[in-house]
């Protein structure tokens, strides 16, 4: 059965967006990522105009992340204090990132910088997570392990020496308020430059820099993504008129369900296993992006407003 | 007197016959009829099938064209090129003006074999005529323009809104004049608007007759309501979209709570 989408001006089989939503929602519940970096290109492949794909994806992420946050909150996996500080930094960083894009566009090399940043960030984050998680599993097998990765002690000392130290009880860590604020801003800038929600950047930051337990990371990341996507959805609907609500409804029919199932599956997996799966996913997207960038495209012309996330 | 009258009648008959041979009205009347003149885009719309038929003279070739009746649109496109020697990037935004929203051509022979380039251009027949009318800014060099236009047509073909084919017109002989028929798969990608289906009768490298039929495509029901709201009441639309998403997220969360995920 086909449905005509009034804003996308496209007709699609009703089952396809539901199945897509289910898959991406599953990953959202499992890893705490919004999934925009997967969903937007898939929607474009279905014939949805790029600007509508990106905006509508934000709208459905609102539902999926609400569902996921709710599920993780019931499991005690959401650190609201940490989430709000990261969110404050993220909003500021987002505003800065938008200005940075304006400067890059004026210089004429925005697309080059954005795509290169994207590939490098994905590659570095994915490789590091994979290597670290494999090493952690190996350490545990040798019974010489403790669950916290022991790397940069200098960094740990530096973080501990900063003012405004506060305890984040849910995460079981103590940091200066400035630390999550700084990292939130950093991710906000990168997310704005790359045109993505930033979940796949924020998760490693919380795991490796803020030393939060993986399950709390997932819930807190979803909480932060929820607010970002509410803001983006409204702005896209108000300024660009590109949110297709019917498409969002079909996607969220799958993604809200997927987020719940992902959360249940996530409980059955260990933190390191989750990190390995996320790392593999991130690396697969990196490989796909590198392939797209290096292979000669069929057409040297495409619709504007497209590369989203 | 009687001789004179016979001569005048004979002369008049001959003149009429001669005139009939020389002008388009000598041909069997060219007619056109589209079976769907009013296409409604409702919630289950997935394009339509539009059969175009009519009568034509047996001694002509036919060209059928569908294109937007009202003003052509402007589109923003990105041009890709190599950066740093090996990476394909969007390097430039282009504005393409005078873009027909839909462009279909069906003909009994290749259009270039039927009419000379000047006539094709004057009547907007064939991809070359479309390419000629497109304005690209910033203005590319001649070689690059040619490449960009070819890619633009390919892009439109891949979106199912442009096509050009030969021989898909079925002609049936009839004592009162041939009948012709062709079926267009009207793509759902074609936006709402007024379109014109035109048939040209071509004989000896000239268009000798032409007939036109309108087709209107319009949104109805919830499709129209949501599209209007998204465009004209964006704040309410955005707020409603967010509100319903939040409710759906919580709703599913509550259902799973009831189902006992713990």
Coordinates of C-alpha atoms in Angstrom, one line a residue:
Chain A
X1 CA 0.0 0.0 0.0
X2 CA 1.3 3.4 -1.0
X3 CA 1.0 6.7 0.8
X4 CA 1.5 10.2 -0.7
X5 CA 3.6 12.5 1.4
X6 CA 2.3 16.0 1.2
X7 CA 5.6 17.9 2.0
X8 CA 8.0 15.5 0.3
X9 CA 5.7 15.3 -2.7
X10 CA 6.6 11.6 -3.0
X11 CA 4.7 8.4 -2.8
X12 CA 6.2 5.4 -1.0
X13 CA 5.2 2.0 0.2
X14 CA 4.0 2.4 3.7
X15 CA 6.0 -0.6 5.0
X16 CA 9.4 0.8 4.0
X17 CA 9.6 3.8 6.4
X18 CA 8.1 1.7 9.2
X19 CA 10.9 -0.9 8.7
X20 CA 13.5 1.8 8.5
X21 CA 12.2 3.4 11.7
X22 CA 12.3 0.0 13.4
X23 CA 15.9 -0.6 12.4
X24 CA 17.2 2.8 13.3
X25 CA 15.1 2.9 16.5
X26 CA 16.7 -0.4 17.6
X27 CA 20.1 1.1 17.2
X28 CA 19.0 4.2 19.1
X29 CA 17.8 2.2 22.1
X30 CA 21.0 0.0 21.9
X31 CA 23.7 2.7 21.5
X32 CA 22.1 6.0 22.5
X33 CA 22.6 7.5 19.0
X34 CA 19.8 9.4 17.1
X35 CA 20.7 7.5 13.9
X36 CA 20.4 10.5 11.7
X37 CA 23.7 9.6 10.0
X38 CA 22.0 6.4 8.8
X39 CA 18.4 7.4 8.3
X40 CA 18.9 10.6 6.3
X41 CA 20.9 9.0 3.5
X42 CA 18.5 6.0 3.4
X43 CA 15.5 8.4 3.0
X44 CA 17.3 10.2 0.2
X45 CA 17.8 6.8 -1.5
X46 CA 14.0 6.3 -1.3
X47 CA 13.5 9.5 -3.3
X48 CA 12.7 11.9 -0.4
X49 CA 14.2 15.3 -1.2
X50 CA 17.4 15.8 0.9
X51 CA 16.2 18.8 2.8
X52 CA 12.9 17.1 3.7
X53 CA 14.8 13.9 4.7
X54 CA 17.0 15.7 7.2
X55 CA 14.2 17.7 8.7
X56 CA 11.8 14.8 9.0
X57 CA 14.4 12.6 10.5
X58 CA 14.8 15.1 13.3
X59 CA 11.1 15.0 13.9
X60 CA 11.0 11.2 14.2
X61 CA 14.1 11.2 16.4
X62 CA 12.0 13.3 18.9
X63 CA 9.7 10.3 19.2
X64 CA 12.4 7.6 19.2
X65 CA 14.5 9.4 21.8
X66 CA 11.5 10.1 24.0
X67 CA 10.6 6.4 23.9
X68 CA 14.3 5.5 24.5
X69 CA 14.9 8.1 27.2
X70 CA 11.7 6.9 29.0
X71 CA 12.8 3.3 28.8
X72 CA 16.3 4.1 30.1
X73 CA 14.9 6.4 32.8
X74 CA 12.8 3.5 34.1
X75 CA 16.0 1.4 34.2
X76 CA 17.8 4.2 36.1
X77 CA 20.1 4.9 33.2
X78 CA 19.6 8.7 32.7
X79 CA 21.9 11.2 34.5
X80 CA 19.7 14.3 34.2
X81 CA 22.3 16.6 35.8
X82 CA 25.0 15.6 33.4
X83 CA 22.5 15.7 30.5
X84 CA 21.4 19.2 31.2
X85 CA 25.0 20.5 31.5
X86 CA 26.0 18.8 28.2
X87 CA 22.8 20.2 26.7
X88 CA 23.7 23.8 27.7
X89 CA 27.1 23.3 26.2
X90 CA 25.6 21.8 23.1
X91 CA 23.2 24.7 22.5
X92 CA 26.1 27.2 22.8
X93 CA 28.3 25.0 20.6
X94 CA 25.6 24.7 18.0
X95 CA 25.2 28.4 17.7
X96 CA 29.0 28.7 17.3
X97 CA 29.1 25.9 14.8
X98 CA 26.5 27.6 12.6
X99 CA 28.6 30.8 12.5
X100 CA 31.7 28.6 11.6
X101 CA 29.8 27.1 8.7
X102 CA 28.9 30.6 7.5
X103 CA 32.6 31.6 7.5
X104 CA 33.6 28.3 5.7
X105 CA 30.9 28.9 3.1
X106 CA 32.1 32.4 2.5
X107 CA 35.6 31.0 2.1
X108 CA 34.2 28.6 -0.5
X109 CA 35.4 25.3 1.0
X110 CA 32.6 24.4 3.4
X111 CA 31.7 21.0 1.8
X112 CA 35.4 19.9 1.8
X113 CA 35.9 20.8 5.5
X114 CA 32.5 19.3 6.5
X115 CA 33.1 15.9 4.8
X116 CA 36.7 15.6 5.8
X117 CA 35.7 16.4 9.4
X118 CA 33.0 13.8 9.2
X119 CA 35.2 11.0 7.8
X120 CA 38.0 11.8 10.2
X121 CA 35.8 12.0 13.3
X122 CA 33.9 8.8 12.4
X123 CA 37.2 7.0 11.6
X124 CA 39.0 8.1 14.8
X125 CA 36.0 7.5 17.1
X126 CA 35.1 4.1 15.6
X127 CA 38.7 2.8 15.6
X128 CA 39.4 4.0 19.1
X129 CA 36.2 2.5 20.5
X130 CA 36.8 -0.8 18.8
X131 CA 40.5 -1.1 19.9
X132 CA 39.8 0.0 23.4
X133 CA 36.8 -2.3 23.9
X134 CA 38.6 -5.3 22.4
X135 CA 41.6 -4.5 24.8
X136 CA 39.2 -4.3 27.8
X137 CA 37.6 -7.6 27.0
X138 CA 41.1 -9.1 26.7
X139 CA 42.1 -7.6 30.0
X140 CA 39.1 -9.1 31.7
X141 CA 39.7 -12.5 30.3
X142 CA 43.2 -12.3 31.7
X143 CA 41.6 -11.3 35.0
X144 CA 43.9 -8.4 35.2
X145 CA 41.2 -5.9 34.6
X146 CA 39.2 -3.4 36.1
X147 CA 36.2 -2.0 34.3
X148 CA 37.5 1.6 33.8
X149 CA 39.9 2.1 31.0
X150 CA 43.3 3.3 32.2
X151 CA 44.8 5.6 29.8
X152 CA 45.6 9.3 30.2
X153 CA 46.3 9.7 33.9
X154 CA 47.5 13.2 33.1
X155 CA 44.1 14.0 31.7
X156 CA 42.4 12.6 34.8
X157 CA 44.6 14.7 37.0
X158 CA 43.9 17.8 34.9
X159 CA 40.2 17.2 35.1
X160 CA 40.3 16.7 38.8
X161 CA 42.2 19.9 39.4
X162 CA 39.6 22.1 37.8
X163 CA 37.2 24.3 39.9
X164 CA 33.5 23.8 40.5
X165 CA 33.8 20.0 41.2
X166 CA 30.4 18.4 41.6
X167 CA 29.3 14.8 42.0
X168 CA 27.2 13.1 39.4
X169 CA 25.6 10.4 41.5
X170 CA 23.8 8.5 38.7
X171 CA 27.1 8.2 36.7
X172 CA 29.2 7.6 39.9
X173 CA 31.7 10.3 38.8
X174 CA 32.9 13.6 40.1
X175 CA 33.9 16.4 37.6
X176 CA 34.1 20.1 37.4
X177 CA 30.9 21.5 35.9
X178 CA 33.2 23.1 33.3
X179 CA 34.2 19.7 31.9
X180 CA 30.8 18.5 30.6
X181 CA 30.1 22.1 29.6
X182 CA 33.3 22.2 27.5
X183 CA 32.7 18.8 25.9
X184 CA 29.0 19.6 25.3
X185 CA 30.2 22.8 23.5
X186 CA 32.8 20.9 21.5
X187 CA 30.3 18.2 20.3
X188 CA 27.7 21.0 19.6
X189 CA 30.2 22.8 17.3
X190 CA 31.1 19.5 15.5
X191 CA 27.5 18.4 15.2
X192 CA 26.5 21.8 13.7
X193 CA 29.4 21.7 11.3
X194 CA 28.7 18.1 10.3
X195 CA 24.9 18.6 10.2
X196 CA 24.1 15.7 12.6
X197 CA 22.6 15.3 16.0
X198 CA 26.0 14.4 17.5
X199 CA 25.0 11.2 19.4
X200 CA 27.8 9.2 18.0
X201 CA 30.3 11.9 19.1
X202 CA 28.8 12.4 22.5
X203 CA 28.7 8.7 23.4
X204 CA 32.5 8.3 23.2
X205 CA 33.1 11.6 25.0
X206 CA 30.9 10.4 27.9
X207 CA 32.6 7.0 28.0
X208 CA 36.2 8.0 27.6
X209 CA 36.4 11.6 28.9
X210 CA 33.7 11.7 31.5
X211 CA 34.2 8.0 32.5
X212 CA 30.5 7.3 32.7
X213 CA 29.2 3.7 32.7
X214 CA 28.1 2.7 29.2
X215 CA 24.4 2.1 30.1
X216 CA 24.1 5.5 31.8
X217 CA 25.8 7.0 28.7
X218 CA 23.2 5.6 26.4
X219 CA 20.2 6.9 28.4
X220 CA 21.8 10.3 29.0
X221 CA 22.8 10.7 25.3
X222 CA 19.2 10.0 24.3
X223 CA 18.0 12.6 26.8
X224 CA 20.3 15.2 25.2
X225 CA 19.4 14.2 21.7
X226 CA 15.7 14.6 22.5
X227 CA 16.1 18.3 23.3
X228 CA 18.4 18.9 20.3
X229 CA 15.9 17.4 17.9
X230 CA 12.9 19.3 19.4
X231 CA 14.8 22.5 18.6
X232 CA 15.9 21.4 15.1
X233 CA 12.4 20.1 14.2
X234 CA 10.7 23.4 15.1
X235 CA 13.3 25.5 13.3
X236 CA 13.1 23.3 10.2
X237 CA 9.3 23.4 10.1
X238 CA 9.2 27.2 10.8
X239 CA 11.9 28.4 8.5
X240 CA 12.3 25.9 5.8
X241 CA 8.8 24.2 5.7
X242 CA 10.6 20.8 5.2
X243 CA 9.2 18.6 7.9
X244 CA 6.9 15.9 6.4
X245 CA 4.8 15.0 9.4
X246 CA 3.1 12.0 7.6
X247 CA 6.5 10.5 6.9
X248 CA 7.7 11.2 10.4
X249 CA 4.6 9.4 11.7
X250 CA 5.5 6.3 9.7
X251 CA 9.1 6.4 10.8
X252 CA 8.2 6.9 14.4
X253 CA 5.7 4.0 14.3
X254 CA 8.8 1.8 13.8
X255 CA 11.4 3.8 15.7
X256 CA 9.5 4.1 19.0
X257 CA 9.0 0.4 19.0
X258 CA 12.6 -0.2 17.9
X259 CA 14.0 2.0 20.7
X260 CA 12.1 -0.1 23.3
X261 CA 13.4 -3.4 21.8
X262 CA 16.9 -1.9 21.6
X263 CA 16.8 -1.0 25.2
X264 CA 15.8 -4.5 26.2
X265 CA 18.5 -6.0 24.1
X266 CA 21.0 -3.5 25.4
X267 CA 20.4 -4.8 29.0
X268 CA 21.4 -8.3 27.9
X269 CA 24.7 -7.0 26.5
X270 CA 27.8 -5.9 28.4
X271 CA 29.1 -2.4 28.1
X272 CA 32.2 -3.5 26.1
X273 CA 30.0 -5.6 23.7
X274 CA 27.8 -2.5 23.1
X275 CA 30.9 -0.4 22.4
X276 CA 32.2 -2.9 19.9
X277 CA 28.9 -3.1 18.1
X278 CA 28.7 0.7 17.9
X279 CA 32.3 1.0 16.8
X280 CA 31.6 -1.5 14.0
X281 CA 28.6 0.5 12.9
X282 CA 30.5 3.8 12.9
X283 CA 33.4 2.2 10.9
X284 CA 31.0 0.8 8.4
X285 CA 29.5 4.2 7.8
X286 CA 33.0 5.6 7.5
X287 CA 33.9 3.1 4.8
X288 CA 30.7 3.9 3.0
X289 CA 31.5 7.6 3.1
X290 CA 35.0 7.1 1.9
X291 CA 33.8 5.0 -1.0
X292 CA 31.2 7.6 -2.0
X293 CA 33.8 10.3 -1.9
X294 CA 36.4 8.5 -4.0
X295 CA 34.3 6.7 -6.6
X296 CA 33.3 8.8 -9.7
X297 CA 29.6 9.6 -9.3
X298 CA 27.2 8.8 -12.1
X299 CA 25.9 12.3 -12.2
X300 CA 28.0 15.4 -11.6
X301 CA 24.8 17.3 -10.6
X302 CA 22.5 16.8 -7.7
X303 CA 19.9 18.6 -5.7
X304 CA 21.1 21.3 -3.4
X305 CA 20.7 21.0 0.4
X306 CA 21.4 17.3 0.5
X307 CA 24.3 16.0 2.4
X308 CA 22.8 16.2 5.8
X309 CA 23.8 13.5 8.0
Chain B
X1 CA -24.8 30.9 -70.4
X2 CA -25.1 27.3 -69.4
X3 CA -21.6 26.6 -70.7
X4 CA -20.3 29.5 -68.5
X5 CA -22.0 28.3 -65.4
X6 CA -20.5 24.8 -65.8
X7 CA -17.1 26.3 -66.3
X8 CA -17.3 28.4 -63.2
X9 CA -18.5 25.5 -61.1
X10 CA -15.7 23.3 -62.4
X11 CA -13.2 26.0 -61.7
X12 CA -14.5 26.6 -58.1
X13 CA -14.4 22.9 -57.4
X14 CA -10.8 22.6 -58.7
X15 CA -9.8 25.6 -56.6
X16 CA -11.3 24.2 -53.5
X17 CA -9.6 20.9 -54.1
X18 CA -6.3 22.6 -54.6
X19 CA -6.7 24.7 -51.5
X20 CA -7.6 21.6 -49.5
X21 CA -4.4 19.9 -50.7
X22 CA -2.2 22.9 -49.8
X23 CA -3.5 23.8 -46.3
X24 CA -3.8 21.9 -43.0
X25 CA -7.6 22.0 -43.2
X26 CA -7.2 19.5 -46.1
X27 CA -6.2 16.9 -43.6
X28 CA -8.6 14.9 -41.5
X29 CA -9.2 17.0 -38.4
X30 CA -6.6 16.4 -35.7
X31 CA -8.2 15.8 -32.3
X32 CA -6.9 15.0 -28.9
X33 CA -8.5 13.7 -25.7
X34 CA -6.9 12.8 -22.4
X35 CA -8.9 10.3 -20.3
X36 CA -7.8 11.9 -17.0
X37 CA -8.1 15.6 -17.1
X38 CA -8.3 16.2 -13.4
X39 CA -5.8 14.2 -11.3
X40 CA -6.4 14.2 -7.6
X41 CA -3.5 13.7 -5.2
X42 CA -5.1 12.1 -2.2
X43 CA -3.5 10.1 0.6
X44 CA -3.1 6.9 -1.5
X45 CA -2.0 8.7 -4.7
X46 CA 0.8 6.9 -6.5
X47 CA 0.7 8.6 -9.9
X48 CA -1.8 7.9 -12.6
X49 CA -2.2 6.5 -16.0
X50 CA -3.2 9.0 -18.6
X51 CA -4.4 7.7 -22.0
X52 CA -4.2 10.3 -24.8
X53 CA -6.1 9.5 -28.0
X54 CA -7.7 11.2 -31.0
X55 CA -8.0 11.2 -34.7
X56 CA -5.4 12.2 -37.3
X57 CA -4.8 12.2 -41.0
X58 CA -3.3 8.9 -42.3
X59 CA -0.5 10.8 -44.1
X60 CA 1.1 12.6 -41.1
X61 CA 3.5 11.8 -38.4
X62 CA 2.6 12.6 -34.8
X63 CA 4.5 14.1 -31.9
X64 CA 2.8 14.2 -28.5
X65 CA 4.2 16.5 -25.8
X66 CA 3.2 16.9 -22.1
X67 CA 4.6 19.8 -20.2
X68 CA 3.6 22.3 -17.6
X69 CA 1.1 24.8 -18.9
X70 CA 2.1 27.6 -16.6
X71 CA 5.4 29.1 -15.6
X72 CA 8.5 26.9 -15.4
X73 CA 10.3 26.6 -12.1
X74 CA 13.7 27.4 -10.8
X75 CA 15.9 24.7 -9.1
X76 CA 19.0 24.9 -7.0
X77 CA 21.5 22.2 -7.9
X78 CA 25.0 21.3 -6.6
X79 CA 27.8 20.6 -9.0
X80 CA 30.4 18.0 -8.0
X81 CA 34.0 18.0 -8.9
X82 CA 37.3 16.6 -7.6
X83 CA 39.0 18.2 -4.6
X84 CA 42.5 17.4 -3.5
X85 CA 42.8 15.3 -6.6
X86 CA 40.7 12.3 -5.5
X87 CA 37.7 13.3 -3.5
X88 CA 34.4 14.1 -5.1
X89 CA 32.8 17.0 -3.5
X90 CA 30.0 19.5 -4.1
X91 CA 32.0 22.5 -5.3
X92 CA 29.4 24.9 -6.5
X93 CA 25.7 25.8 -6.2
X94 CA 23.9 26.4 -9.5
X95 CA 20.6 27.9 -10.2
X96 CA 18.7 26.4 -13.1
X97 CA 15.8 28.5 -14.5
X98 CA 13.0 27.7 -16.8
X99 CA 12.8 24.1 -15.7
X100 CA 9.7 22.3 -16.9
X101 CA 8.2 20.4 -14.0
X102 CA 7.3 17.6 -16.4
X103 CA 8.4 16.9 -19.9
X104 CA 7.3 13.9 -22.0
X105 CA 7.6 13.4 -25.7
X106 CA 6.2 10.5 -27.7
X107 CA 6.5 10.5 -31.5
X108 CA 6.0 8.1 -34.4
X109 CA 9.6 8.9 -35.7
X110 CA 12.6 10.5 -34.0
X111 CA 11.7 14.2 -33.6
X112 CA 15.0 15.2 -35.2
X113 CA 14.0 13.3 -38.4
X114 CA 10.6 15.1 -38.5
X115 CA 11.5 18.7 -38.0
X116 CA 14.5 20.9 -38.4
X117 CA 16.2 22.3 -35.2
X118 CA 14.6 25.8 -35.7
X119 CA 11.1 24.4 -35.7
X120 CA 11.9 22.0 -32.8
X121 CA 13.2 25.0 -30.8
X122 CA 10.3 27.2 -31.7
X123 CA 7.7 24.7 -30.6
X124 CA 9.7 23.4 -27.6
X125 CA 9.9 19.9 -28.9
X126 CA 12.7 17.5 -27.8
X127 CA 15.4 17.6 -25.1
X128 CA 17.6 19.9 -27.3
X129 CA 14.8 22.5 -27.1
X130 CA 14.5 22.1 -23.4
X131 CA 18.2 22.4 -22.9
X132 CA 18.2 25.5 -25.1
X133 CA 15.7 27.2 -22.9
X134 CA 17.4 26.4 -19.6
X135 CA 19.3 29.2 -17.9
X136 CA 22.2 28.3 -15.6
X137 CA 23.8 30.7 -13.2
X138 CA 26.7 31.2 -12.7
X139 CA 27.0 30.9 -16.4
X140 CA 29.3 28.0 -17.3
X141 CA 31.6 27.8 -20.4
X142 CA 30.1 26.1 -23.5
X143 CA 31.7 22.7 -22.9
X144 CA 30.8 22.6 -19.3
X145 CA 27.2 23.8 -20.1
X146 CA 26.8 20.9 -22.4
X147 CA 27.9 18.4 -19.8
X148 CA 25.8 20.0 -17.1
X149 CA 22.7 20.0 -19.3
X150 CA 23.2 16.4 -20.2
X151 CA 23.5 15.5 -16.5
X152 CA 20.4 17.6 -15.7
X153 CA 18.3 15.7 -18.2
X154 CA 19.6 12.4 -16.8
X155 CA 18.8 13.6 -13.3
X156 CA 15.2 14.5 -14.4
X157 CA 14.9 11.1 -16.2
X158 CA 16.0 9.3 -13.1
X159 CA 13.2 11.1 -11.2
X160 CA 10.7 9.9 -13.8
X161 CA 9.6 13.4 -14.7
X162 CA 11.3 13.6 -18.1
X163 CA 11.1 11.0 -20.9
X164 CA 11.4 11.0 -24.7
X165 CA 10.5 7.9 -26.8
X166 CA 9.8 6.9 -30.3
X167 CA 7.2 4.4 -31.5
X168 CA 5.0 4.2 -28.4
X169 CA 2.0 5.7 -30.3
X170 CA -0.4 3.1 -31.5
X171 CA -2.1 4.1 -34.8
X172 CA -5.2 2.3 -36.1
X173 CA -6.4 2.9 -39.7
X174 CA -10.0 4.1 -40.0
X175 CA -12.0 5.2 -43.0
X176 CA -12.9 8.5 -41.3
X177 CA -9.2 9.1 -40.5
X178 CA -6.7 7.2 -38.4
X179 CA -7.1 7.0 -34.7
X180 CA -4.0 7.2 -32.4
X181 CA -3.5 6.3 -28.8
X182 CA -0.6 6.4 -26.3
X183 CA -0.6 5.9 -22.5
X184 CA 1.6 8.0 -20.2
X185 CA 2.5 6.8 -16.8
X186 CA 1.9 10.1 -14.9
X187 CA 4.5 10.2 -12.2
X188 CA 3.7 11.0 -8.6
X189 CA 6.8 13.2 -8.7
X190 CA 5.0 15.7 -10.9
X191 CA 3.9 18.6 -8.7
X192 CA 0.4 20.0 -8.5
X193 CA -0.4 22.4 -11.4
X194 CA -1.8 22.9 -14.9
X195 CA -0.3 20.8 -17.7
X196 CA -0.9 20.7 -21.4
X197 CA -1.0 17.6 -23.6
X198 CA -0.3 18.7 -27.2
X199 CA -0.3 16.7 -30.4
X200 CA 1.5 17.9 -33.5
X201 CA 0.8 16.6 -37.0
X202 CA 3.9 16.7 -39.1
X203 CA 4.1 16.4 -42.9
X204 CA 7.0 17.0 -45.1
X205 CA 9.2 18.6 -42.4
X206 CA 6.5 21.0 -41.3
X207 CA 3.9 21.1 -38.5
X208 CA 0.6 21.1 -40.4
X209 CA -1.8 20.9 -37.5
X210 CA -1.9 21.0 -33.7
X211 CA -4.4 20.1 -30.9
X212 CA -4.2 20.6 -27.2
X213 CA -5.9 19.2 -24.1
X214 CA -5.4 20.4 -20.5
X215 CA -4.6 18.2 -17.5
X216 CA -4.9 19.6 -14.0
X217 CA -3.2 18.0 -11.0
X218 CA -4.3 19.1 -7.6
X219 CA -4.0 18.0 -3.9
X220 CA -7.1 17.1 -2.1
X221 CA -8.2 16.1 1.5
X222 CA -5.5 15.6 4.2
X223 CA -2.7 16.0 1.7
X224 CA -3.9 19.5 0.8
X225 CA -4.6 20.4 4.5
X226 CA -1.1 19.3 5.7
X227 CA 0.8 20.9 2.8
X228 CA -1.1 24.2 3.3
X229 CA -0.5 24.1 7.0
X230 CA 3.3 23.3 6.6
X231 CA 3.6 26.3 4.2
X232 CA 1.2 28.8 5.7
X233 CA 1.0 28.0 9.4
X234 CA 4.5 26.7 10.0
X235 CA 4.7 27.5 13.8
X236 CA 1.5 25.5 14.5
X237 CA 2.6 22.7 12.2
X238 CA 6.0 22.5 13.8
X239 CA 4.5 22.5 17.3
X240 CA 1.9 19.9 16.5
X241 CA 4.6 17.7 14.8
X242 CA 6.7 17.9 18.0
X243 CA 3.8 17.4 20.3
X244 CA 2.5 14.3 18.5
X245 CA 6.1 12.8 18.4
X246 CA 6.5 13.3 22.1
X247 CA 3.1 11.8 22.8
X248 CA 3.9 8.8 20.6
X249 CA 7.3 8.3 22.3
X250 CA 5.7 8.4 25.8
X251 CA 2.8 6.3 24.6
X252 CA 4.9 3.4 23.3
X253 CA 7.0 3.7 26.5
X254 CA 3.9 3.3 28.6
X255 CA 2.8 0.3 26.6
X256 CA 6.1 -1.4 27.1
X257 CA 6.0 -0.5 30.8
X258 CA 2.6 -2.3 30.9
X259 CA 4.1 -5.2 29.0
X260 CA 6.8 -5.5 31.6
X261 CA 10.2 -4.9 30.2
X262 CA 11.7 -5.3 33.6

